[in-house]
mmCIF file of C-alpha atoms in Angstrom:
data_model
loop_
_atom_site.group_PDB
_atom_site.id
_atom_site.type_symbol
_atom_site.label_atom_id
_atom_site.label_comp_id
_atom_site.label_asym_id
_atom_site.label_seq_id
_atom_site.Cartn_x
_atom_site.Cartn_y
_atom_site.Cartn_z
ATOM 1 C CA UNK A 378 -19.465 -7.211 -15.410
ATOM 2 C CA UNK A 379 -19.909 -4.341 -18.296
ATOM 3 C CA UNK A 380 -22.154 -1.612 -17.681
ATOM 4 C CA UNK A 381 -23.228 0.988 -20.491
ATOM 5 C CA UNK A 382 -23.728 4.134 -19.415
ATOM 6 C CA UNK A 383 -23.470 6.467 -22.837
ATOM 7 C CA UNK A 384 -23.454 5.690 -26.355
ATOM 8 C CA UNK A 385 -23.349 8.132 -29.751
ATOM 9 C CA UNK A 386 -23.851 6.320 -32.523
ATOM 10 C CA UNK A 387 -22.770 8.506 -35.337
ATOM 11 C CA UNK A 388 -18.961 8.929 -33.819
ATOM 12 C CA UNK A 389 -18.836 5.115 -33.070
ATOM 13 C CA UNK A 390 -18.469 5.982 -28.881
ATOM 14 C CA UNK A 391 -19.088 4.144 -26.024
ATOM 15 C CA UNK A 392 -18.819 4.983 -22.551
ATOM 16 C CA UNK A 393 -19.246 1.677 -20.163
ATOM 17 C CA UNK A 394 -18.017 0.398 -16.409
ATOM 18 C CA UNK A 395 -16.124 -2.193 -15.254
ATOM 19 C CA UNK A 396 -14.731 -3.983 -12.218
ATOM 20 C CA UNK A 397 -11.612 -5.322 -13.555
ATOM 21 C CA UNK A 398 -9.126 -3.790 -16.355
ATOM 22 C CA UNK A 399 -9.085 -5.433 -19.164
ATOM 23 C CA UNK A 400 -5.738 -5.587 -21.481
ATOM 24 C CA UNK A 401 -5.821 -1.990 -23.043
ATOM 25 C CA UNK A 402 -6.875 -0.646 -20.095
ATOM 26 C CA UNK A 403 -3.464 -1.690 -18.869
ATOM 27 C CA UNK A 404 -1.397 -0.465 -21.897
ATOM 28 C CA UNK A 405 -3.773 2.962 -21.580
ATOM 29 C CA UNK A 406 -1.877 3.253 -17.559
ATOM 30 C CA UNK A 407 1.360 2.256 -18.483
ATOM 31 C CA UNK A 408 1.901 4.208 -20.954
ATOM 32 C CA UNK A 409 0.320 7.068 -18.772
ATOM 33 C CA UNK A 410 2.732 9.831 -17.442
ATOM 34 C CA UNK A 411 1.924 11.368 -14.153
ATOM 35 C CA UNK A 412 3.511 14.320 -11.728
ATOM 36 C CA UNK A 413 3.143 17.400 -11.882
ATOM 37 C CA UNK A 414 4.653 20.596 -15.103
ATOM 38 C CA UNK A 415 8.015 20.078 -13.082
ATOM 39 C CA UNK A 416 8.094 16.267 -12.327
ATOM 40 C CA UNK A 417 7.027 14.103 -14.148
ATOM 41 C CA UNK A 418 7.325 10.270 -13.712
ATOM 42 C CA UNK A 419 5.767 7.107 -15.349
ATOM 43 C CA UNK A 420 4.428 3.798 -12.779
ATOM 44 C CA UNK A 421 6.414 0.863 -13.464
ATOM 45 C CA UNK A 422 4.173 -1.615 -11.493
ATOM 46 C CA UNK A 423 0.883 -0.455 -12.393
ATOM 47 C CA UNK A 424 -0.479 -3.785 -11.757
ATOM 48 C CA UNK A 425 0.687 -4.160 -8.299
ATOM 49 C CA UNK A 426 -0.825 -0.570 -7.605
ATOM 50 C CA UNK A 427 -4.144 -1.602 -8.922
ATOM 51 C CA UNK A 428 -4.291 -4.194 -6.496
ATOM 52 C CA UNK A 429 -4.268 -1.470 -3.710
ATOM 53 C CA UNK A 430 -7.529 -0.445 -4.807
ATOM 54 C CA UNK A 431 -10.574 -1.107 -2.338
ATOM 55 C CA UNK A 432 -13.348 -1.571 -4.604
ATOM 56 C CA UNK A 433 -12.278 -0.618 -7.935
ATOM 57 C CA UNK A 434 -14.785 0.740 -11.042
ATOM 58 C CA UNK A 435 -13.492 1.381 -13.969
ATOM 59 C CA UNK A 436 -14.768 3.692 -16.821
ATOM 60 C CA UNK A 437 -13.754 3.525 -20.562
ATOM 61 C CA UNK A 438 -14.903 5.767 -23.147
ATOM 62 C CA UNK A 439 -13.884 3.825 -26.792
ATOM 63 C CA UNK A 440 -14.230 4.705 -30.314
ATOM 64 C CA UNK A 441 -15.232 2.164 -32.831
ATOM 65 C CA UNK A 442 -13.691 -0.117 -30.167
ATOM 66 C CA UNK A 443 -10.641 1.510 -29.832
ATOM 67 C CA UNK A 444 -10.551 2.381 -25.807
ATOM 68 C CA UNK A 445 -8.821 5.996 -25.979
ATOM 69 C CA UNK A 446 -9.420 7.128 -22.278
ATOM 70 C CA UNK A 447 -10.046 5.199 -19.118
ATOM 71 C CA UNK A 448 -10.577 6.537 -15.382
ATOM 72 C CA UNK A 449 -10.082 4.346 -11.949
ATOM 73 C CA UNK A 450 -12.399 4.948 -8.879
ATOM 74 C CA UNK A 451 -12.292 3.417 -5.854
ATOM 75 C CA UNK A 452 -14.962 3.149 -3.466
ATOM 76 C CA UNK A 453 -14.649 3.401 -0.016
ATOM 77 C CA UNK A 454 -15.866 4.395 3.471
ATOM 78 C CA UNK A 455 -14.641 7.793 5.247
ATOM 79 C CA UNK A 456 -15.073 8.846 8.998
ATOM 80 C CA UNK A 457 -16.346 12.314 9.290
ATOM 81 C CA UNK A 458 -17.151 13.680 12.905
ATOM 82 C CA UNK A 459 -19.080 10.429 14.259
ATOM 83 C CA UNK A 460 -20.974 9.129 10.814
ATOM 84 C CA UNK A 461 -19.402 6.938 8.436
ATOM 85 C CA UNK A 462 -19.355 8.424 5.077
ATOM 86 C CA UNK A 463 -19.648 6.507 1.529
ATOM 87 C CA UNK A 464 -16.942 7.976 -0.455
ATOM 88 C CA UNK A 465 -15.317 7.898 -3.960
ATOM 89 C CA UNK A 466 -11.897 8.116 -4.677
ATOM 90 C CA UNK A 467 -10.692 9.450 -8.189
ATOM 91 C CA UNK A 468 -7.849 7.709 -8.090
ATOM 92 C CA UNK A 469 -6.102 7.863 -11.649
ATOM 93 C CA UNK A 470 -6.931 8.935 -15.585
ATOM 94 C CA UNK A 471 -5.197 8.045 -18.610
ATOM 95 C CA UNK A 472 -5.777 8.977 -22.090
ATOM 96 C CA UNK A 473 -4.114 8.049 -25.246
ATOM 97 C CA UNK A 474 -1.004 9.867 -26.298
ATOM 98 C CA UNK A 475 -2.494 10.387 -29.820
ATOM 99 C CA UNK A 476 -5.841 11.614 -28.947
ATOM 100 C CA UNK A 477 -5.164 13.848 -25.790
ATOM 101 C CA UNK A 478 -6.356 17.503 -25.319
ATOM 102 C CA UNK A 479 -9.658 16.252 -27.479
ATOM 103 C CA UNK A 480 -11.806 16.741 -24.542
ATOM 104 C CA UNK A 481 -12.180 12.825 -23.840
ATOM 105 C CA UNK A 482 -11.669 13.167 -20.375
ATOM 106 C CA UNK A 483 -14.194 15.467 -20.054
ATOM 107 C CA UNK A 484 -16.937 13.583 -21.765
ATOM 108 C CA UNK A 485 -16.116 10.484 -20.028
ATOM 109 C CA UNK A 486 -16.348 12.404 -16.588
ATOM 110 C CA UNK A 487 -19.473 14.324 -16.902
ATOM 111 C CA UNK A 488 -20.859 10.362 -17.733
ATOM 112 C CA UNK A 489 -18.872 9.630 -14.389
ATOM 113 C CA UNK A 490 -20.220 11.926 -11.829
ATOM 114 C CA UNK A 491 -24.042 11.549 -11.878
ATOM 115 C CA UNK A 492 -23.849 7.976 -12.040
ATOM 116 C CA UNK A 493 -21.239 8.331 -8.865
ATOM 117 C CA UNK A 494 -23.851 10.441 -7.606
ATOM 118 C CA UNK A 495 -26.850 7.928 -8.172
ATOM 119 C CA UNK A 496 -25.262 5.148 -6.574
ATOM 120 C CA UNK A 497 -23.388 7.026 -3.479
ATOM 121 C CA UNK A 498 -25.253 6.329 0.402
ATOM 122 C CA UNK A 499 -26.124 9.693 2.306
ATOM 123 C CA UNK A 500 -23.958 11.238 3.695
ATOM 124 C CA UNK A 501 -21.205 10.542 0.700
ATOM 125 C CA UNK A 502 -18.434 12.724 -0.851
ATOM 126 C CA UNK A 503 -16.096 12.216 -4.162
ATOM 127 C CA UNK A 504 -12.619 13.196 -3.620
ATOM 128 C CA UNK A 505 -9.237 13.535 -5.440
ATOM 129 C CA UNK A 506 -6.081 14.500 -4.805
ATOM 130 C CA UNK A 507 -5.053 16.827 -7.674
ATOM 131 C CA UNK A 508 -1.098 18.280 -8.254
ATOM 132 C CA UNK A 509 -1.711 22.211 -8.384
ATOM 133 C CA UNK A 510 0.961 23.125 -11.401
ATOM 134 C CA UNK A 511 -1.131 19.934 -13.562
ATOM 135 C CA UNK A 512 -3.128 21.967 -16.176
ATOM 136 C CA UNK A 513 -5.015 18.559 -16.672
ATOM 137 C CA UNK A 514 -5.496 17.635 -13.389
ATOM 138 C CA UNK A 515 -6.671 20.958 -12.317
ATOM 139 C CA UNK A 516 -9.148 20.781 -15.404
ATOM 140 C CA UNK A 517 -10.655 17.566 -14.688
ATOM 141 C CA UNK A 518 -10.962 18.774 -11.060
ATOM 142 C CA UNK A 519 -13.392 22.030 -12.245
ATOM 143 C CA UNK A 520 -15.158 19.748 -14.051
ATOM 144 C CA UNK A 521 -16.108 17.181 -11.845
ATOM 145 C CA UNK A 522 -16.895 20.175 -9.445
ATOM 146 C CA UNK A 523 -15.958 20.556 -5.627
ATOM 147 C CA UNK A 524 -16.974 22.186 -2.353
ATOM 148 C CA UNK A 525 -13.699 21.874 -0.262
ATOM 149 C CA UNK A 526 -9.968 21.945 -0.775
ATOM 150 C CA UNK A 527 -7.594 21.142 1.730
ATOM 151 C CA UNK A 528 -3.495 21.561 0.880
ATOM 152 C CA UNK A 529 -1.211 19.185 1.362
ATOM 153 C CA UNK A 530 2.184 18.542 1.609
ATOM 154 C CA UNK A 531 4.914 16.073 -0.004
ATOM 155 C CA UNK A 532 7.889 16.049 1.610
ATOM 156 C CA UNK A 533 10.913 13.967 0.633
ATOM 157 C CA UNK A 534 12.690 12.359 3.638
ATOM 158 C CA UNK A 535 15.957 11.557 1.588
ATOM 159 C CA UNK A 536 18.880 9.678 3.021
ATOM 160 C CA UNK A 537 21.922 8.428 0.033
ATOM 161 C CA UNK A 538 23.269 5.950 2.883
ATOM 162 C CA UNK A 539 20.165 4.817 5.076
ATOM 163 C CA UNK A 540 20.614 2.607 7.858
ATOM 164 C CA UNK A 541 19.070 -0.408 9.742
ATOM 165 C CA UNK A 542 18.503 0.211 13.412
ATOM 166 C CA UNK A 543 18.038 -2.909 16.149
ATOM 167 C CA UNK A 544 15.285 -0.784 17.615
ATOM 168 C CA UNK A 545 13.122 -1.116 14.568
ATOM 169 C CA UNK A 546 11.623 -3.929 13.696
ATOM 170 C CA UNK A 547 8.026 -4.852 11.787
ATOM 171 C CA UNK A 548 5.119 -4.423 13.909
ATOM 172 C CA UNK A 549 4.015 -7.470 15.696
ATOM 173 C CA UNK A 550 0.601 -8.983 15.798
ATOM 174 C CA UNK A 551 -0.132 -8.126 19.678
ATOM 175 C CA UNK A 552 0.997 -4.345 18.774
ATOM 176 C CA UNK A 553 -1.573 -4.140 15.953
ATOM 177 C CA UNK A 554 -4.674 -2.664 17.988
ATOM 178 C CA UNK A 555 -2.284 -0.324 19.981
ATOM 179 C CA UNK A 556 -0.598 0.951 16.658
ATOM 180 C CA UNK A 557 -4.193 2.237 16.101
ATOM 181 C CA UNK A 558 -5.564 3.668 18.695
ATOM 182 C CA UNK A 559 -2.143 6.016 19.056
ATOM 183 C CA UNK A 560 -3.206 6.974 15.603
ATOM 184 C CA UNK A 561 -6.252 7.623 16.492
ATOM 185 C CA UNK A 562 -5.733 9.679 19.817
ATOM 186 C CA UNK A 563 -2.679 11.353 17.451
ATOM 187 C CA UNK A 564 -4.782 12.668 14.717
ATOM 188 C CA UNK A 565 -7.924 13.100 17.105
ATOM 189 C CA UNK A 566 -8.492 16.654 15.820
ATOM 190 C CA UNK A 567 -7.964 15.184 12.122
ATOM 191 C CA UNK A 568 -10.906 13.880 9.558
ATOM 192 C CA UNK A 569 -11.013 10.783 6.866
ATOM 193 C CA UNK A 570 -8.955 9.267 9.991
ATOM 194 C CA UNK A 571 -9.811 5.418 8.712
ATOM 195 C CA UNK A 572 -6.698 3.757 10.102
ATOM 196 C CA UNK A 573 -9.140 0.561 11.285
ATOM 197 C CA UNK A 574 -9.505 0.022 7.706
ATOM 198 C CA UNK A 575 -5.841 1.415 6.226
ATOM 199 C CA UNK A 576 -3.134 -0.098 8.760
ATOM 200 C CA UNK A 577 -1.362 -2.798 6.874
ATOM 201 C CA UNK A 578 0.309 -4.726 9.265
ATOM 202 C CA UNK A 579 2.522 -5.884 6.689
ATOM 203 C CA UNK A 580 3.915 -2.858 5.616
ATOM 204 C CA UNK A 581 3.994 -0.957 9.283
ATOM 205 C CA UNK A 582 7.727 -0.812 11.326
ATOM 206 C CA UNK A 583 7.984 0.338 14.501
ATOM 207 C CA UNK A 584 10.783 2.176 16.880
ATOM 208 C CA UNK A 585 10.507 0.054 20.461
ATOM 209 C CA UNK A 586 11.689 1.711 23.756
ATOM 210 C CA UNK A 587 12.020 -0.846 26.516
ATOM 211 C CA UNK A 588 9.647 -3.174 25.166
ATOM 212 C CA UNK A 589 7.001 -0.483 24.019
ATOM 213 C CA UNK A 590 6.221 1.427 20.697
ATOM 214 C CA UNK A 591 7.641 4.625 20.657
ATOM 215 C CA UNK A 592 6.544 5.748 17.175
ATOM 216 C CA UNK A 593 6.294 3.880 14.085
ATOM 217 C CA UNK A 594 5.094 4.134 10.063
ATOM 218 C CA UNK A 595 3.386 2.262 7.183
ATOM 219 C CA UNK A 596 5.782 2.080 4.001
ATOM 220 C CA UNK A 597 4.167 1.245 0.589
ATOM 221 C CA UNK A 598 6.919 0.190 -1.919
ATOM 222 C CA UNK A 599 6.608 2.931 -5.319
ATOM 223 C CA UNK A 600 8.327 2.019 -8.473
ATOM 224 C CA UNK A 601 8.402 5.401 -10.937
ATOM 225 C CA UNK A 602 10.488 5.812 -14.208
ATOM 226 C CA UNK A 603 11.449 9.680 -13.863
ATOM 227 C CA UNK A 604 11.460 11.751 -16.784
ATOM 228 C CA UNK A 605 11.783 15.156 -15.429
ATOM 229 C CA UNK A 606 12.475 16.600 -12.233
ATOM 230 C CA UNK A 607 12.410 20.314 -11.476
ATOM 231 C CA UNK A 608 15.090 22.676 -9.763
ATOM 232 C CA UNK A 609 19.312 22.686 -10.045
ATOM 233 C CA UNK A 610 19.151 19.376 -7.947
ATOM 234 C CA UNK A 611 16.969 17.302 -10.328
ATOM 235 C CA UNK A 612 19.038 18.972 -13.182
ATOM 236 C CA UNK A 613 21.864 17.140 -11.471
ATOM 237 C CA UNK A 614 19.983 14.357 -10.925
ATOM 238 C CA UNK A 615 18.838 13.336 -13.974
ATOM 239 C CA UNK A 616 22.261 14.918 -16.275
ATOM 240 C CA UNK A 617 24.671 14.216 -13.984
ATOM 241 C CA UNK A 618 23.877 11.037 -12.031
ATOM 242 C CA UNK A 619 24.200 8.490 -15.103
ATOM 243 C CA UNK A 620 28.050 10.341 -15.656
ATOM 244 C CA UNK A 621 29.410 8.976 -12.663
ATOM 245 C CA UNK A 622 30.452 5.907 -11.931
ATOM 246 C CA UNK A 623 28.920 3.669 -8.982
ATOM 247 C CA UNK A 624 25.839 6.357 -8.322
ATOM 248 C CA UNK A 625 23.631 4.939 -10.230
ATOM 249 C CA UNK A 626 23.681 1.707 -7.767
ATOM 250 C CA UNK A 627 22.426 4.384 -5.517
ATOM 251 C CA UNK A 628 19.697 5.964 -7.586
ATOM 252 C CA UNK A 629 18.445 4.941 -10.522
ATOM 253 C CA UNK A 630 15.883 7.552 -12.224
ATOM 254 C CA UNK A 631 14.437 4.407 -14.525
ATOM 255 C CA UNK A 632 13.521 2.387 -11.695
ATOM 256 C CA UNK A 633 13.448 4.258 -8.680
ATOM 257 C CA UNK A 634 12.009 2.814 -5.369
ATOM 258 C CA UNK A 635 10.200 5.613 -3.320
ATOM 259 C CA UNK A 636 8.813 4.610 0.149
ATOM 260 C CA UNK A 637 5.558 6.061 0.527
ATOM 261 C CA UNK A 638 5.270 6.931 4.611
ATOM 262 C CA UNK A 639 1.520 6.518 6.273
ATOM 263 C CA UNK A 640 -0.232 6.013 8.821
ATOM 264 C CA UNK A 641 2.875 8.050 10.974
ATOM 265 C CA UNK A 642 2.838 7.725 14.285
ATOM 266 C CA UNK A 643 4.583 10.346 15.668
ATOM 267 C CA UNK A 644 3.724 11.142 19.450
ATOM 268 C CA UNK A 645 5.259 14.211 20.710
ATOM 269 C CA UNK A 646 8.819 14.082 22.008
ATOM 270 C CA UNK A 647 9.131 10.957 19.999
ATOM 271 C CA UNK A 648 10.517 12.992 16.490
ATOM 272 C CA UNK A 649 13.955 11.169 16.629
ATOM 273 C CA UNK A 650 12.731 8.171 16.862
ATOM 274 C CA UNK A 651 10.420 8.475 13.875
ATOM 275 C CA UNK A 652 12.496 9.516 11.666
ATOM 276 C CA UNK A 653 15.209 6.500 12.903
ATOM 277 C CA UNK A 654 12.419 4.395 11.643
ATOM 278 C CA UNK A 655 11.863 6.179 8.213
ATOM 279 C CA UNK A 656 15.827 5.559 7.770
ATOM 280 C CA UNK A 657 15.598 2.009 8.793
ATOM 281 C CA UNK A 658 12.756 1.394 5.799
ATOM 282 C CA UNK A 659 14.583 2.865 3.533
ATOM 283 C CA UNK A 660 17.663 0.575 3.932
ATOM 284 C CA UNK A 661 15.239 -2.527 4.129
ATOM 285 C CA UNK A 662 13.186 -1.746 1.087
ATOM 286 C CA UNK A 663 16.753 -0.780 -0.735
ATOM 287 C CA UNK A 664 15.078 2.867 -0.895
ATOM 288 C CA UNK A 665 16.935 6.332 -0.603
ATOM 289 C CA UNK A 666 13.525 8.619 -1.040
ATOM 290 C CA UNK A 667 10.504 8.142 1.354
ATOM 291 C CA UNK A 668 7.192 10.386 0.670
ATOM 292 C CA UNK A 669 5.139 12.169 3.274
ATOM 293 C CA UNK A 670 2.077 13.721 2.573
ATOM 294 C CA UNK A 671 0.300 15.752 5.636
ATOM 295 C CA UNK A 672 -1.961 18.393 5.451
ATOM 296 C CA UNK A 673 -0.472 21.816 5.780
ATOM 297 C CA UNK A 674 -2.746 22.727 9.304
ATOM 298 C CA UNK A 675 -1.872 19.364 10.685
ATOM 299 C CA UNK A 676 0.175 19.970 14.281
ATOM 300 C CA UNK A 677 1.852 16.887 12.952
ATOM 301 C CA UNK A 678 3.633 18.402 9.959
ATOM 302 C CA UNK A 679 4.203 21.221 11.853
ATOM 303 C CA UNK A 680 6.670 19.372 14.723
ATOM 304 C CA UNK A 681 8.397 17.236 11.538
ATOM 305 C CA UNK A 682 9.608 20.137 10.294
ATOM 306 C CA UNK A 683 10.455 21.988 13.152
ATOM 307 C CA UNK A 684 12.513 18.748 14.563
ATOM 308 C CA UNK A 685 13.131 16.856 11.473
ATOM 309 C CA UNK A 686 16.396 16.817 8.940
ATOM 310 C CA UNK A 687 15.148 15.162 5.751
ATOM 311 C CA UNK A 688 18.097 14.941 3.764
ATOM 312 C CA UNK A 689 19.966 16.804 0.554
ATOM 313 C CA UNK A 690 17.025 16.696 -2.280
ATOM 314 C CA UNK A 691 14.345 17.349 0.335
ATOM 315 C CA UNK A 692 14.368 21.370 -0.197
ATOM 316 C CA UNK A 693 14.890 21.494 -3.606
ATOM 317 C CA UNK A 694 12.300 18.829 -4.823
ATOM 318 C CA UNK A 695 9.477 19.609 -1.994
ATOM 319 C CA UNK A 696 5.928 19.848 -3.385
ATOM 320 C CA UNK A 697 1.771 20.135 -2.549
ATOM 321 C CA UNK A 698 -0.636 18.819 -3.781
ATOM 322 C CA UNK A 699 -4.817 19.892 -3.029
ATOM 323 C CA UNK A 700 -7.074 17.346 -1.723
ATOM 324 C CA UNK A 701 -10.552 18.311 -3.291
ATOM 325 C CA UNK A 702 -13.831 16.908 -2.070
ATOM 326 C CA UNK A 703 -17.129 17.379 -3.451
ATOM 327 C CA UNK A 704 -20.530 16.271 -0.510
ATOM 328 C CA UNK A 705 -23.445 14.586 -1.267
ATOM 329 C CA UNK A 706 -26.451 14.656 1.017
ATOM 330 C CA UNK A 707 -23.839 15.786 3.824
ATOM 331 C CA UNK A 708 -25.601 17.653 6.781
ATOM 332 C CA UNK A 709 -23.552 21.475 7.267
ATOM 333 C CA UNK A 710 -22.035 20.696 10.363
ATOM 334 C CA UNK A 711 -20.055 17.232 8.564
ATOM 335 C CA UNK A 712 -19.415 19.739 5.634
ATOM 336 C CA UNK A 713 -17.754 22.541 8.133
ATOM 337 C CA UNK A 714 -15.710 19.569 9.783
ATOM 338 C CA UNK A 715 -14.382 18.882 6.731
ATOM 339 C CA UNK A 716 -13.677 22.002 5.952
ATOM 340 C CA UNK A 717 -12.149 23.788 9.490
ATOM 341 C CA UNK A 718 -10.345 20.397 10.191
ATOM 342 C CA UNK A 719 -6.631 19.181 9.126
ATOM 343 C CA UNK A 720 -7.389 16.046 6.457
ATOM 344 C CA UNK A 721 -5.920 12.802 7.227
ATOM 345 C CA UNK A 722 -4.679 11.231 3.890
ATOM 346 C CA UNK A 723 -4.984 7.520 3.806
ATOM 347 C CA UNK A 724 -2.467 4.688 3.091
ATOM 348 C CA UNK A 725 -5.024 3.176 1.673
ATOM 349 C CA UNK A 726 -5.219 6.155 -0.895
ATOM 350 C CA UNK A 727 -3.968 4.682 -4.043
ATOM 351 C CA UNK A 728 -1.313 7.387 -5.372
#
């Protein structure tokens, strides 16, 4: 299905929606670089990350048929207080390396947001999750517009020599329902808590203590190319790690696996035992970097750090990143939840 949404005539542009990518589409997110000024980092399987997407739109603006800039939504549902919300996730831009900083983006997303608007069920919010030392990502942000920020943190959980435990083990079909109602009663004073709809059983290990789930985590599998990485330990990193020999076998920059951690299940008292399952998926998945992203008020965050060691390149290479939302016929008292309340960020998130 193509949709039109904007056309000028005299340049030759086109603005129109689609549910599935077509080929230059594909070359347009490839060829995309992402991260932040320090870190910057191109996604090797962008077709496997496209798959993650819920219900995926996608908007093109083209030139004389040329597609120069394309962005990826996804829609969803979100929990906030006791209504289910409609919700769009901004989940990715790319623009042509030839024709960037021409204010593309911009016209394709003021097209974007009213017909996101138009089409959203009451109460409904747009959201992204924009890197805070991105000049384009922060200028994309001010011009689709939001209400509420929330911060939150990436933290590496780094381990050069991970290794299997007999404790952990994937999560078994009759542990399913139980895996999500501890994450529920975990992140009870949390909002956007949608684990009915995010827990992969697939992709979720658990810690077991006499039988029962002690804590436990959802890994999604992240393939970047790394082309810059900030600080004296990416310096090292990326100059020094192809000079000697047999390190590269442990981290290779050009195609480096990065376990994204969600859905963590964390119960307090149980902190060792998470993080033995974090260093259990990374030796399955052949990892040495896993991802955590919490917001900063969470109690969560707070008792992983406090308890936690997450390895050599965790200090140096920490980051944030701000979740921004923008409400659509949202009564105040959802709006103030979302606003005085810790922010759970999804697994089903595409990042």
């Amino acid at each position: 299905m193509t949709e039109v949404l904007w056309r000028d005539p005299a340049k030759g542009r086109l603005i129109t929606c689609h549910r599935t990518p077509s080929g230059q589409m594909l070359d347009l997110l490839r060829g995309a670089v992402w991260g932040s000024r320090d870190t910057k980092y191109q996604i090797l399987n962008i077709e496997a990350k496209l798959q993650r997407l819920r219900d995926p739109l996608y908007f093109v603006l083209s030139e004389h048929g040329e597609e120069l800039c394309v962005f990826v939504l996804d829609h969803c549902r979100k929990p906030v207080g006791r209504s289910e919300c409609d919700a769009y996730h901004f989940a990715m831009a790319a623009t042509v390396r030839h024709r960037r900083n021409q204010g593309l983006a911009g016209i394709l997303i003021d097209q974007i947001r009213p017909y996101c608007e138009a089409r959203l069920g009451k109460p409904g919010l747009g959201f992204a999750y924009v890197e805070s030392t991105t000049e384009f990502s922060l200028r994309l942000s001010d011009r689709v517009g939001h209400s509420i920020e929330a911060d939150i943190a990436l933290l590496l959980f780094t381990r050069f020599f991970p290794h299997e435990d007999a404790r952990v083990g994937r999560i078994g079909r009759e542990e399913i329902d139980g895996f999500r109602a501890a994450l529920k009663d975990l992140y009870a004073d949390h909002e956007l808590v949608d684990v009915d709809a995010s827990v992969n059983p697939d992709e979720c290990f658990v810690y077991r203590r006499a039988g029962n789930v002690a804590a436990g985590v959802q890994a999604e599998v992240l393939r970047w190319s790394v082309e810059s990485m900030p600080g004296f330990a990416g310096k090292l990193l990326l100059e020094g790690l192809p000079l000697v020999p047999g390190l590269k076998r442990v981290i290779d920059l050009r195609d480096l696996r990065i376990l994204r951690f969600g859905n963590l299940l964390v119960p307090e008292g149980s902190e060792a035992e998470f993080f033995t399952v974090l260093s259990a998926c990374l030796a399955r998945h052949e990892a040495r970097i896993g991802l955590i992203m919490l917001d900063e008020r969470s109690p969560v965050l707070a008792r992983l750090r406090r308890h936690g060691r997450f390895g050599l390149l965790s200090r140096g290479l920490n980051g944030s990143v701000k979740l921004c939302l923008d409400t659509v016929g949202m009564e105040p008292d959802l709006a103030a939840r979302l606003a005085n309340h810790p922010l759970h960020v999804s697994a089903a998130d595409v990042f």
